[in-house]
CSV table of C-alpha atoms and ligand atoms in Angstrom, one decimal:
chain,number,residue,atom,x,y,z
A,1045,UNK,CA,-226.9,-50.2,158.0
A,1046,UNK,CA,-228.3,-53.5,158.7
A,1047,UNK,CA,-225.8,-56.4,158.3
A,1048,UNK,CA,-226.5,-60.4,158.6
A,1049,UNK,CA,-225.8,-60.0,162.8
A,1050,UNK,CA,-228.8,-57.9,163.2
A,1051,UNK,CA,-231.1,-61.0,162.2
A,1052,UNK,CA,-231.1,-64.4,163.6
A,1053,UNK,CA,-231.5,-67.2,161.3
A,1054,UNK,CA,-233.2,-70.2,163.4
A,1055,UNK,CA,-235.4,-72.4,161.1
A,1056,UNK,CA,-235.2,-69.2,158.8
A,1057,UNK,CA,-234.6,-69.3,155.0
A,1058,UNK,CA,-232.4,-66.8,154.3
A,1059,UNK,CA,-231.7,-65.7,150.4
A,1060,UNK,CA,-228.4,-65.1,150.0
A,1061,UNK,CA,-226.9,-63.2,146.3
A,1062,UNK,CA,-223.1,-64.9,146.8
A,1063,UNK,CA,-220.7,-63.5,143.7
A,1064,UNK,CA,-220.3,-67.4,142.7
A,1065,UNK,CA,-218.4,-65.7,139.1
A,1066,UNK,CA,-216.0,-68.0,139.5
A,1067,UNK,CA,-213.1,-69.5,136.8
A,1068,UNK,CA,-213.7,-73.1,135.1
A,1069,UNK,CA,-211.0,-75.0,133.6
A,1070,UNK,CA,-211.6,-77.2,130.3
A,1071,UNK,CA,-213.1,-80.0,132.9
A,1072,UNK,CA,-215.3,-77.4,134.6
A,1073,UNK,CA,-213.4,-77.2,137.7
A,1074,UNK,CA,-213.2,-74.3,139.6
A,1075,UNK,CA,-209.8,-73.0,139.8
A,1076,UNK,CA,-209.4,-70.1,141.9
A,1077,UNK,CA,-212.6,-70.7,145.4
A,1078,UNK,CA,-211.5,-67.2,146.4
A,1079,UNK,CA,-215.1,-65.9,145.8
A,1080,UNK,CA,-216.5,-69.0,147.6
A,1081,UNK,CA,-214.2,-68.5,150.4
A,1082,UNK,CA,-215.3,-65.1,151.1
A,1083,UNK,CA,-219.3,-65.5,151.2
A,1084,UNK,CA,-218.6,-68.9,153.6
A,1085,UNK,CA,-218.6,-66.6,156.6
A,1086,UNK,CA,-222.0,-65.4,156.2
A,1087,UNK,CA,-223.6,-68.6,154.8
A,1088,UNK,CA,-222.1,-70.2,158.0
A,1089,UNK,CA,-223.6,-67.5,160.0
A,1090,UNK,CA,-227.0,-68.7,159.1
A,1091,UNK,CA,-226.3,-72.4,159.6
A,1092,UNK,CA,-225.4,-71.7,162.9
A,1093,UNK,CA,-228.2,-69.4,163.8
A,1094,UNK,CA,-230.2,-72.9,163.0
A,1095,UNK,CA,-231.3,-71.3,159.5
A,1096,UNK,CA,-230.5,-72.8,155.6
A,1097,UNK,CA,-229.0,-71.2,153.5
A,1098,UNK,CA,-230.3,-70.5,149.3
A,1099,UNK,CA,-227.6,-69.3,147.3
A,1100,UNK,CA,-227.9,-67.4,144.4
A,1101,UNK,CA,-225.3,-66.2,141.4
A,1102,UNK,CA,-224.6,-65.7,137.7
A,1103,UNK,CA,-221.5,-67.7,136.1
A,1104,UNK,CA,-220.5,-66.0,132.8
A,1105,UNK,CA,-222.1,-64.2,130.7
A,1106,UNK,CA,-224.8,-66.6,128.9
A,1107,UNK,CA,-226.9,-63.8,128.1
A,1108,UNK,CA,-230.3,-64.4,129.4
A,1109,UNK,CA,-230.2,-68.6,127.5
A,1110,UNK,CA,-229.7,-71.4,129.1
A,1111,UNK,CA,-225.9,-73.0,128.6
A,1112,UNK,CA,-224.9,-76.1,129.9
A,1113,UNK,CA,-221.2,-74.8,130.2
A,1114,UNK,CA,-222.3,-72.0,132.4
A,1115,UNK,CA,-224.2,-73.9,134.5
A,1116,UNK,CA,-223.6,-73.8,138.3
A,1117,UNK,CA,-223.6,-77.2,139.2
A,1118,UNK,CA,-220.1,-77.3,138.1
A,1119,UNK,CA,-219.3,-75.8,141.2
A,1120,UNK,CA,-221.7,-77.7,144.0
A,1121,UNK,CA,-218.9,-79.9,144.9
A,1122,UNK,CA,-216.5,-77.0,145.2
A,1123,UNK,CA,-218.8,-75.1,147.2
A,1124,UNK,CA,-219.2,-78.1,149.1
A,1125,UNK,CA,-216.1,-78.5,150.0
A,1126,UNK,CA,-215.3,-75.0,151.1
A,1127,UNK,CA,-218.0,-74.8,153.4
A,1128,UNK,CA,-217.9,-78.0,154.7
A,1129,UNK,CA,-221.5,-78.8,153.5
A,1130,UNK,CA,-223.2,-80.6,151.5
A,1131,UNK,CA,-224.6,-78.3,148.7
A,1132,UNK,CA,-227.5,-79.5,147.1
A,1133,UNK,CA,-228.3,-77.9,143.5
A,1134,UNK,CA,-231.4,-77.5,141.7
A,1135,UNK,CA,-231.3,-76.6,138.1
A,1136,UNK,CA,-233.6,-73.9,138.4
A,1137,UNK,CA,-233.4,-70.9,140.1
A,1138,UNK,CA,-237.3,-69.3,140.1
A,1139,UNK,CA,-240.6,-71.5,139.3
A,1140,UNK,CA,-242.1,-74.5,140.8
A,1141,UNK,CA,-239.2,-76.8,140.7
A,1142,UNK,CA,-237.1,-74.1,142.6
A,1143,UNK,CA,-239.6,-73.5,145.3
A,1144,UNK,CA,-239.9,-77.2,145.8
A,1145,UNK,CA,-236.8,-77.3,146.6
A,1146,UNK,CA,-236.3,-74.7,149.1
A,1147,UNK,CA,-239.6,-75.5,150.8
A,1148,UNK,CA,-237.6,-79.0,151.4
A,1149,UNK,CA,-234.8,-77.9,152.7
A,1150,UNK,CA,-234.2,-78.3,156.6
A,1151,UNK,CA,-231.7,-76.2,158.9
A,1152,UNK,CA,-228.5,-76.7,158.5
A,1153,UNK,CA,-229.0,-77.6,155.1
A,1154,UNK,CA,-227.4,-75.0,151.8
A,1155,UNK,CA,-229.1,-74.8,148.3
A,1156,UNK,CA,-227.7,-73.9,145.4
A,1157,UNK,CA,-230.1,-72.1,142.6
A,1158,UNK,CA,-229.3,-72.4,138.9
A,1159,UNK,CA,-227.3,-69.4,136.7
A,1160,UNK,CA,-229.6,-66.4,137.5
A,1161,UNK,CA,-228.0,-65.0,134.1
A,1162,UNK,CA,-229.9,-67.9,132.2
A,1163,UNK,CA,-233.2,-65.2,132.4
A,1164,UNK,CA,-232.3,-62.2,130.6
A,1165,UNK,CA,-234.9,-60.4,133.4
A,1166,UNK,CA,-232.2,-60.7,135.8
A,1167,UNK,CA,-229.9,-58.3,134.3
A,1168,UNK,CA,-232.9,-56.2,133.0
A,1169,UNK,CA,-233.7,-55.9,136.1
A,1170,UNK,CA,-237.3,-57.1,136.4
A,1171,UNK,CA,-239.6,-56.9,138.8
A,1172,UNK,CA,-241.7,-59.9,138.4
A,1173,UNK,CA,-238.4,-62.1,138.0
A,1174,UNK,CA,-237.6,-60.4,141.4
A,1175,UNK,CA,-240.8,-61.0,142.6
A,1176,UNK,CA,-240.3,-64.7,141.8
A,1177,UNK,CA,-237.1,-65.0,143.2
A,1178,UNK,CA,-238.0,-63.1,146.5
A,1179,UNK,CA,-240.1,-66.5,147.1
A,1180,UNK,CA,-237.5,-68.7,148.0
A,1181,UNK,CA,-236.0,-67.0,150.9
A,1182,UNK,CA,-237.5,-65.5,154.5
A,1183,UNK,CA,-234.4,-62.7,154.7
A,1184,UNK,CA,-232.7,-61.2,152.0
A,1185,UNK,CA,-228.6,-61.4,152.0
A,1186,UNK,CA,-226.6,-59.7,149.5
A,1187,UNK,CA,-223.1,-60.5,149.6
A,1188,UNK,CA,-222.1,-59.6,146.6
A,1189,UNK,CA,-220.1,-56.7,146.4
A,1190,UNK,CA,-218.6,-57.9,142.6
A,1191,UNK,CA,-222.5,-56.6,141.4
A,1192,UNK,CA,-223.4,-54.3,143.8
A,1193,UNK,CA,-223.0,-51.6,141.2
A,1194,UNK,CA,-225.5,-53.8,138.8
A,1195,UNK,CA,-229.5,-52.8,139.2
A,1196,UNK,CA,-230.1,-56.5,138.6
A,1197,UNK,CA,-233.3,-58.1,140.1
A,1198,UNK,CA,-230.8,-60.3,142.6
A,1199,UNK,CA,-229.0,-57.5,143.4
A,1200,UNK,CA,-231.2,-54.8,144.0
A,1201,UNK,CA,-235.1,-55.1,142.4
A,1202,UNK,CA,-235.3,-58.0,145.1
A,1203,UNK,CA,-234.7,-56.4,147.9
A,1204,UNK,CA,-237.8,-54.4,147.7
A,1205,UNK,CA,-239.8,-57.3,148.7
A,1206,UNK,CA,-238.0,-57.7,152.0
A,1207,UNK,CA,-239.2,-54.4,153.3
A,1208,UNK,CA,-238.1,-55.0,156.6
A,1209,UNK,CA,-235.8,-58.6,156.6
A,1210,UNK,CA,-232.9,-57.3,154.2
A,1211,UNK,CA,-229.8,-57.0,155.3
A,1212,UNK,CA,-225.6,-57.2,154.1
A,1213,UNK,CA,-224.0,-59.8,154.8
A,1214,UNK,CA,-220.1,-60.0,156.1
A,1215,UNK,CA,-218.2,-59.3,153.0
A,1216,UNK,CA,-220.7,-56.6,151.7
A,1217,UNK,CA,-220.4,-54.7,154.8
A,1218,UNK,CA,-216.2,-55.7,155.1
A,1219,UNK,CA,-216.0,-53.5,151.5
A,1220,UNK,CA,-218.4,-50.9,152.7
A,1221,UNK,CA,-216.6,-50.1,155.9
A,1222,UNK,CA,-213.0,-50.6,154.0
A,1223,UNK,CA,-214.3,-48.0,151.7
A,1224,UNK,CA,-215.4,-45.7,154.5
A,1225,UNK,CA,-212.3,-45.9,155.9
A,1226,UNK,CA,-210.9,-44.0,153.4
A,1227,UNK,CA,-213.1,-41.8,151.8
A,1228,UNK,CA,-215.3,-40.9,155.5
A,1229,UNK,CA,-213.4,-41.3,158.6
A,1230,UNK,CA,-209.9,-42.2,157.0
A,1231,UNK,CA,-207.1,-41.4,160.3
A,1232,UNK,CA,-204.8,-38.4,158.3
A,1233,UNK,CA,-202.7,-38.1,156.0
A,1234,UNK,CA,-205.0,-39.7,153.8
A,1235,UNK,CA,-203.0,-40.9,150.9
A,1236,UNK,CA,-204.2,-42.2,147.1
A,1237,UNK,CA,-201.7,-44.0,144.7
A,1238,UNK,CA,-203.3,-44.0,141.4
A,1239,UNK,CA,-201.4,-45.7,138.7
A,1240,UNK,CA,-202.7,-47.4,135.3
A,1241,UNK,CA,-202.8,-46.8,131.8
A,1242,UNK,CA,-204.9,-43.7,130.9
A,1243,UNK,CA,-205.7,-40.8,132.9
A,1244,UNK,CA,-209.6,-41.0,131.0
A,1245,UNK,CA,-210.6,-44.1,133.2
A,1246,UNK,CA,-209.2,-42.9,136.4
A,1247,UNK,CA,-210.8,-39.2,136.1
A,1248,UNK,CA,-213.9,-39.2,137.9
A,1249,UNK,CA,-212.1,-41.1,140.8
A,1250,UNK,CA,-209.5,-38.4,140.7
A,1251,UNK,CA,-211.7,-35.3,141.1
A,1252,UNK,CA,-213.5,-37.5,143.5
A,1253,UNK,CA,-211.1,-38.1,146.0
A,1254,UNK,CA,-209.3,-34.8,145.8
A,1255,UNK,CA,-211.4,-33.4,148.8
A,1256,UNK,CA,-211.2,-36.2,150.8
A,1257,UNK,CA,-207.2,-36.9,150.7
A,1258,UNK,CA,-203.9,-35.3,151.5
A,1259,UNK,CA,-201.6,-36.7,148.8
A,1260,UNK,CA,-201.6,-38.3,145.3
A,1261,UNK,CA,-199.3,-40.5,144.0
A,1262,UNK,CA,-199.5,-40.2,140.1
A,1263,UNK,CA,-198.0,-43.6,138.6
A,1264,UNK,CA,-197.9,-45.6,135.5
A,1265,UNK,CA,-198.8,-45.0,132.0
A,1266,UNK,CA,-201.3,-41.8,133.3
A,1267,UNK,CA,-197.9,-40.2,134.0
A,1268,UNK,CA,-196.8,-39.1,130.7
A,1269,UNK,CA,-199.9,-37.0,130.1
A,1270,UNK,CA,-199.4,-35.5,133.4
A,1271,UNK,CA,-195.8,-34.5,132.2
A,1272,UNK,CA,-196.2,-33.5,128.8
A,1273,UNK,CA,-198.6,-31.2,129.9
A,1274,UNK,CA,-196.1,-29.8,131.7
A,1275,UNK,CA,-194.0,-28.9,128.7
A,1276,UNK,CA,-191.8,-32.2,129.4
A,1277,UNK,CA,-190.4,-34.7,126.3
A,1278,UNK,CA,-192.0,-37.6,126.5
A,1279,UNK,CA,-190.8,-39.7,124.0
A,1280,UNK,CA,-193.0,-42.3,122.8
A,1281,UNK,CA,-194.8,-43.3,126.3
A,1282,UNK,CA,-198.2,-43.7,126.5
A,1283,UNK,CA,-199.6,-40.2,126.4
A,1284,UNK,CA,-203.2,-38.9,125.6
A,1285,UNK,CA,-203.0,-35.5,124.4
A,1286,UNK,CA,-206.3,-34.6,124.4
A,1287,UNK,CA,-206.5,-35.0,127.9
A,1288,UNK,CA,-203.5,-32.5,128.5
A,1289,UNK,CA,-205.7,-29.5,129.5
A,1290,UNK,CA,-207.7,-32.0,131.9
A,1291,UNK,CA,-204.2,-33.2,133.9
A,1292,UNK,CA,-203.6,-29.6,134.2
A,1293,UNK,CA,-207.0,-28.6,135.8
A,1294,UNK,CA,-206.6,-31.8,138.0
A,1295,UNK,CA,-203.3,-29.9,139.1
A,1296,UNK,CA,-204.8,-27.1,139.3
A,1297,UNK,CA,-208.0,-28.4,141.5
A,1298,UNK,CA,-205.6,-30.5,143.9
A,1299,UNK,CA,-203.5,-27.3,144.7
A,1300,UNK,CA,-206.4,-25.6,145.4
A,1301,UNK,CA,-207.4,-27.9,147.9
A,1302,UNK,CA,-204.3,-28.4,149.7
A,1303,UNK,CA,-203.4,-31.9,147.9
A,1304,UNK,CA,-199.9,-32.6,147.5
A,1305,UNK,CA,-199.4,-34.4,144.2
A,1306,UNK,CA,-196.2,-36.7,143.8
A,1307,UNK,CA,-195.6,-37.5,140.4
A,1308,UNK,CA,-192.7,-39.9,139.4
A,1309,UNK,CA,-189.5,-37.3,138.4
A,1310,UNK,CA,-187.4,-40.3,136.5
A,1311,UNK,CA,-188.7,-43.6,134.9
A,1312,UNK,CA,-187.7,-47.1,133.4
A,1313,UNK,CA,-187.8,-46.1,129.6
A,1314,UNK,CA,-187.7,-49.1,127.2
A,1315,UNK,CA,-186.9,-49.1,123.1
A,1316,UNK,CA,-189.9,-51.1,122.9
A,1317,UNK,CA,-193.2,-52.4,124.7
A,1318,UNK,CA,-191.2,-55.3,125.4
A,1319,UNK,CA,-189.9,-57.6,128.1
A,1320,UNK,CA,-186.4,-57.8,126.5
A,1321,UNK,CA,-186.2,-54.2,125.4
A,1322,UNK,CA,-183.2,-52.3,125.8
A,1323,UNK,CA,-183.6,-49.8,128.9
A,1324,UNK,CA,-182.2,-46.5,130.8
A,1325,UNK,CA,-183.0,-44.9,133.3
A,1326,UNK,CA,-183.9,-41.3,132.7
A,1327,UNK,CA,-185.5,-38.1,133.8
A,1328,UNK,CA,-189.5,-38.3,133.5
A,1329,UNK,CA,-189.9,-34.7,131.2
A,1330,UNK,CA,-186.4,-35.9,129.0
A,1331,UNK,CA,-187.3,-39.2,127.6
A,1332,UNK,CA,-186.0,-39.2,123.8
A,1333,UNK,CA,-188.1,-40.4,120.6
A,1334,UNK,CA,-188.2,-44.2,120.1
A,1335,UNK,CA,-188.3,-44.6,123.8
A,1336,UNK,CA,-191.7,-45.3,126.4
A,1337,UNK,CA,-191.8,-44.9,130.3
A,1338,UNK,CA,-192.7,-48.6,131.5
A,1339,UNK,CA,-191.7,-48.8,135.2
A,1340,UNK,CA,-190.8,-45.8,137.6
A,1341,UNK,CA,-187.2,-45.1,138.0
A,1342,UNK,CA,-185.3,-45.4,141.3
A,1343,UNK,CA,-185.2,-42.0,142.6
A,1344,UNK,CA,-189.1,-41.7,141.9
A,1345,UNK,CA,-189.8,-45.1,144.0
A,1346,UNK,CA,-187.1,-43.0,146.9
A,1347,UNK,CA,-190.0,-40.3,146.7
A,1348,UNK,CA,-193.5,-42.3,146.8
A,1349,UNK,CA,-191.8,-44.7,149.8
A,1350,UNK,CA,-191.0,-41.7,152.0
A,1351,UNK,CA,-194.7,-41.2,150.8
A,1352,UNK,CA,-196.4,-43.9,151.7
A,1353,UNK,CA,-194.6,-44.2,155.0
A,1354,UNK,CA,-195.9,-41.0,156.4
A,1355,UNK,CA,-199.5,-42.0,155.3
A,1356,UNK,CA,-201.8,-43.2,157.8
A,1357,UNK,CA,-204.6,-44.6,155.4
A,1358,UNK,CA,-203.9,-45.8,151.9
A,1359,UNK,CA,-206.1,-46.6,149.0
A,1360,UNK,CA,-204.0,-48.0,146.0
A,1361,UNK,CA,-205.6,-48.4,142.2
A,1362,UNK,CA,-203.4,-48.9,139.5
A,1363,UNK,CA,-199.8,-50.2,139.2
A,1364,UNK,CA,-197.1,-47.8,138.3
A,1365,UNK,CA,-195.3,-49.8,136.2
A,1366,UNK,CA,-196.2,-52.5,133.1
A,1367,UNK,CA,-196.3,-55.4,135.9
A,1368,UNK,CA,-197.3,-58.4,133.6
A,1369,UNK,CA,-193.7,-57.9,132.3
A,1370,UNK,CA,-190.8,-58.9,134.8
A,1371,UNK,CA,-188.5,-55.9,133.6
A,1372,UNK,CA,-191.1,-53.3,134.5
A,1373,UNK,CA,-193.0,-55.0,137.5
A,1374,UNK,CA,-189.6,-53.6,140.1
A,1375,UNK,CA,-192.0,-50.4,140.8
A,1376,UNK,CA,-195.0,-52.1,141.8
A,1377,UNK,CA,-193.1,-54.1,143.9
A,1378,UNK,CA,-191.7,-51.6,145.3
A,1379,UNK,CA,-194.7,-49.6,145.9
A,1380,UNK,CA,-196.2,-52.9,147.7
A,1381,UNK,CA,-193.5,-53.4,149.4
A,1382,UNK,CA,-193.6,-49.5,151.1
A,1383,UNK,CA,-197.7,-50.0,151.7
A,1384,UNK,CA,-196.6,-53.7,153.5
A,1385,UNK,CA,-194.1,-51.6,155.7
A,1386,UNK,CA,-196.7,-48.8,156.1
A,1387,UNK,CA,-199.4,-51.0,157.0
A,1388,UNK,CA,-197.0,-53.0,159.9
A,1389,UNK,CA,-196.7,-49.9,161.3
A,1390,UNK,CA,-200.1,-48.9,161.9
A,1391,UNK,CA,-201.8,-47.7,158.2
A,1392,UNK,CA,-205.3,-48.8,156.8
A,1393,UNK,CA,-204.7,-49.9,153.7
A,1394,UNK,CA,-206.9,-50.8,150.8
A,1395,UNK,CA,-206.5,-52.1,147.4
A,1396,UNK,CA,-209.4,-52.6,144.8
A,1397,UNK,CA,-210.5,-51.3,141.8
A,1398,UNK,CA,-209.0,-53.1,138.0
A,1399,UNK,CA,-205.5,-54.5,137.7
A,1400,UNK,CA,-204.4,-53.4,140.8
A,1401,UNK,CA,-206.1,-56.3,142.6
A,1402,UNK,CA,-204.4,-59.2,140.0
A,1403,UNK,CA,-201.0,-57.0,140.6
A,1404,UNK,CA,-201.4,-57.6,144.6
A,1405,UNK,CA,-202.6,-61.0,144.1
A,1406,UNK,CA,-198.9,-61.7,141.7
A,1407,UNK,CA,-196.9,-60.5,143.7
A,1408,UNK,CA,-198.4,-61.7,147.2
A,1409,UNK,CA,-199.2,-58.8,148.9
A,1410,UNK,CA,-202.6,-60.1,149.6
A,1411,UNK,CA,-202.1,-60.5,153.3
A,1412,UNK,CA,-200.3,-57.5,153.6
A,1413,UNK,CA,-202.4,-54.6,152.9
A,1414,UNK,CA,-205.4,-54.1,155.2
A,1415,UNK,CA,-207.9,-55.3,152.3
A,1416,UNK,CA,-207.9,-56.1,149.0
A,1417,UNK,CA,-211.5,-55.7,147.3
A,1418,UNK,CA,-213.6,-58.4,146.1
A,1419,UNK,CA,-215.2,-56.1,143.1
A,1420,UNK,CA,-213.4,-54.3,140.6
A,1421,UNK,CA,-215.7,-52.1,138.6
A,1422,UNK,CA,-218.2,-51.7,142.0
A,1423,UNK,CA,-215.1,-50.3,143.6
A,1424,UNK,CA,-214.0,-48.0,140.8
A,1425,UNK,CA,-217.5,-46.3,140.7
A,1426,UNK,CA,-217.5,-46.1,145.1
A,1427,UNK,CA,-214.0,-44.5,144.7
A,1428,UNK,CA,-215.9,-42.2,141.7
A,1429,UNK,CA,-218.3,-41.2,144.4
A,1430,UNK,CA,-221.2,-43.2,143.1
A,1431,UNK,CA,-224.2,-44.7,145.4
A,1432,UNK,CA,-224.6,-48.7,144.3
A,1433,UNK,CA,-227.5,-49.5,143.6
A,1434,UNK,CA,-226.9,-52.9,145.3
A,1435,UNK,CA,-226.2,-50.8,148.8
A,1436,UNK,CA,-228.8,-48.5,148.1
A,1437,UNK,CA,-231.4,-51.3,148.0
A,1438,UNK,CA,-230.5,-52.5,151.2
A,1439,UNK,CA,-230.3,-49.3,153.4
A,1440,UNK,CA,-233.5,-47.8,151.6
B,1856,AMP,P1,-205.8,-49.8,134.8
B,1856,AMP,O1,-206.7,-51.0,134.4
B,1856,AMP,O2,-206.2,-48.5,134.2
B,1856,AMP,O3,-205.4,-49.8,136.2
B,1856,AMP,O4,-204.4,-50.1,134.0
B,1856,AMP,C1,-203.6,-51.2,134.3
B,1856,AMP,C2,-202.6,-51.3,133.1
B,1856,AMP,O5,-201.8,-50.2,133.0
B,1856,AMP,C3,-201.7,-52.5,133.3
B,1856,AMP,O6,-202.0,-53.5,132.4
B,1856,AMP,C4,-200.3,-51.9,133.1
B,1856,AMP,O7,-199.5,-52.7,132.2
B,1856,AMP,C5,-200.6,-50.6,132.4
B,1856,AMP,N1,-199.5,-49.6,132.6
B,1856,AMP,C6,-199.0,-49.3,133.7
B,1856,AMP,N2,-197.9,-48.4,133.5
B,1856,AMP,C7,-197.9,-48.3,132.1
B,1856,AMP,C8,-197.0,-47.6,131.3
B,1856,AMP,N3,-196.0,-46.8,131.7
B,1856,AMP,N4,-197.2,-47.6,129.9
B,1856,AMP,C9,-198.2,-48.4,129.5
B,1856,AMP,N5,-199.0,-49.1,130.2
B,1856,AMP,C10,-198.9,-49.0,131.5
């Protein structure tokens, strides 16, 4: 695996795919530089090597037209301003006027290329458009784990025309080794708290990680399928009954292989999907009609801390409780809380995929767990066992 510190950068263009996806307020400010924060590393790699530095993103979805409100000059001065440079931006990001540009550009000095999404061949994939972009750079960087799982031309077509100067750059290979860390070389027991609303979306990452982990947590709305299933009243929680027989072979395939599955044995159960709903607290398989699971009850959170404590590597997707509401979020807290203690003592942590990345980021636990992902969907399909095509391209 070839990452940006194989390469050295002096008077060197490198190309660099950044995940610049970032939010814009009414005035087209940027108000979270999370994603900006976490490429500066590499782009100030290259600036040190003696190299510049071409950055390349998508903003939006603007579906292959050009759209002033999606443009990435919004976000120069932000960019700027996180990595302490002056960004210049050209409002093109292939062509003449493009390759003008980066033909000017001296070391030291950071370029920023207009919405790649403004060509429709970028998320077709094309080749020429690849072709065209591969121009404005010497080395090929991706750094953007957010669309590694996309077989864009920036992501992955391009890299085919750096048949020897391609390489990840910091964050790319931070999500590929946190990854590997759990699902290769991950120190035992290996534990996975999956949580969410269906058991559907989370199914292929299930019978994924069955062979490669010691426990399963079972939280959140994927519960009550679990439990009905089992014979157990569910009330009116969340519940897809056509997926019974699946939860039952997934119980089946985990006791096969020596999995120990934890599901929650009493829950939060609300008279409503509701913030100020009446609640109880009462056993997972008894929950009467006109009431829903929301949250995981107190002797269930008991159970997954003593859990998570004896867990030496964690991977967390999903919260176990409706968290957007304040009445239901106690369990996700909790469950936090017990990975924060687990990690102090010595655990690899990871948290990525969906929600479960917005639920760490509300309650703080950002700087607690070992690492939180940058993608979403490209870390649900590397839990679901899938090669990106965005990785692929680069160790090819
Ligand atoms: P996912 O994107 O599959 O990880 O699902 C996240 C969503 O699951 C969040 O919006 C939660 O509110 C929701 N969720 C968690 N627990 C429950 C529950 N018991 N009933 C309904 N929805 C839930």
């Amino acid at each position: 695996m070839k990452t940006i510190d194989d390469f050295n950068f002096k008077d060197k263009k490198a190309l660099i795919r950044v995940d610049f996806n970032v939010p814009l307020n009414e005035k087209f400010e940027v108000t979270d530089t999370n994603r900006i924060e976490a490429a500066k590393p590499t782009i100030i790699k290259v600036l040190e090597d003696g190299g510049c530095a071409v950055l390349m993103s998508h903003l939006g979805r603007p579906k292959g037209k050009s759209n002033p409100d999606l443009s990435l000059e919004h976000i120069a001065k932000t960019v700027s301003e996180v990595i302490g440079v002056n960004v210049k931006f050209v409002p093109e990001c292939v062509g003449e006027i493009a390759e003008k540009a980066v033909e000017a550009l001296q070391p030291g000095e950071v370029l920023l290329l207009e919405n790649l999404r403004f060509h429709g061949e970028e998320e077709d994939g094309d080749k020429d458009f690849a072709e065209r972009l591969s121009k404005l750079g010497d080395i090929y960087v991706n750094d953007a784990f957010g669309t590694a799982h996309r077989p864009h031309a920036s992501t992955t077509i391009v890299a085919q025309f750096f048949p020897e100067s391609k390489c990840f750059g910091y964050l790319l290979a931070k999500e590929i080794e946190a990854i590997d860390k759990v699902m290769q070389t991950g120190e035992k027991p290996v534990l996975a708290i999956l949580g969410g609303a269906k058991v559907s979306s989370k199914i292929t990452i299930i019978e994924n990680i069955l062979d490669k982990i010691d426990h399963l947590i079972i939280g959140g709305g994927m519960t009550y399928t679990f439990v009905k299933a089992r014979g157990g009243q569910v009330g009116d929680s969340i519940c897809e009954d056509d997926k019974k027989e699946l939860a039952m072979d997934i119980l089946k395939q985990a006791k096969e292989k020596g999995v120990e599955v934890h599901l929650p044995v009493d829950v939060v159960a609300a008279d409503s999907f509701a913030n100020d709903a009446n609640t109880q607290i009462v056993d997972v398989d008894k929950i009467p009609d006109g009431w829903q699971g929301l949250d995981a009850g107190p002797k269930t959170l008991e159970n997954f801390k003593a859990v998570i404590l004896k867990a030496k590597t964690i991977l967390w997707n999903g919260p176990v409780g409706v968290f957007e509401m304040e009445s239901f979020a106690k369990g996700t807290i909790a469950v936090g809380n017990a990975i924060d203690e687990a990690t102090k003592n010595g655990a690899f942590s990871l948290v990525g995929g969906g929600d479960s990345v917005a639920a760490v980021k509300q309650f703080g636990f950002e700087d607690k767990v070992s690492y939180v992902s940058t993608g979403g969907g490209a870390m649900l399909e590397s839990l679901e066992g899938k090669t990106l095509p965005g990785i692929a391209a680069i160790i090819d």
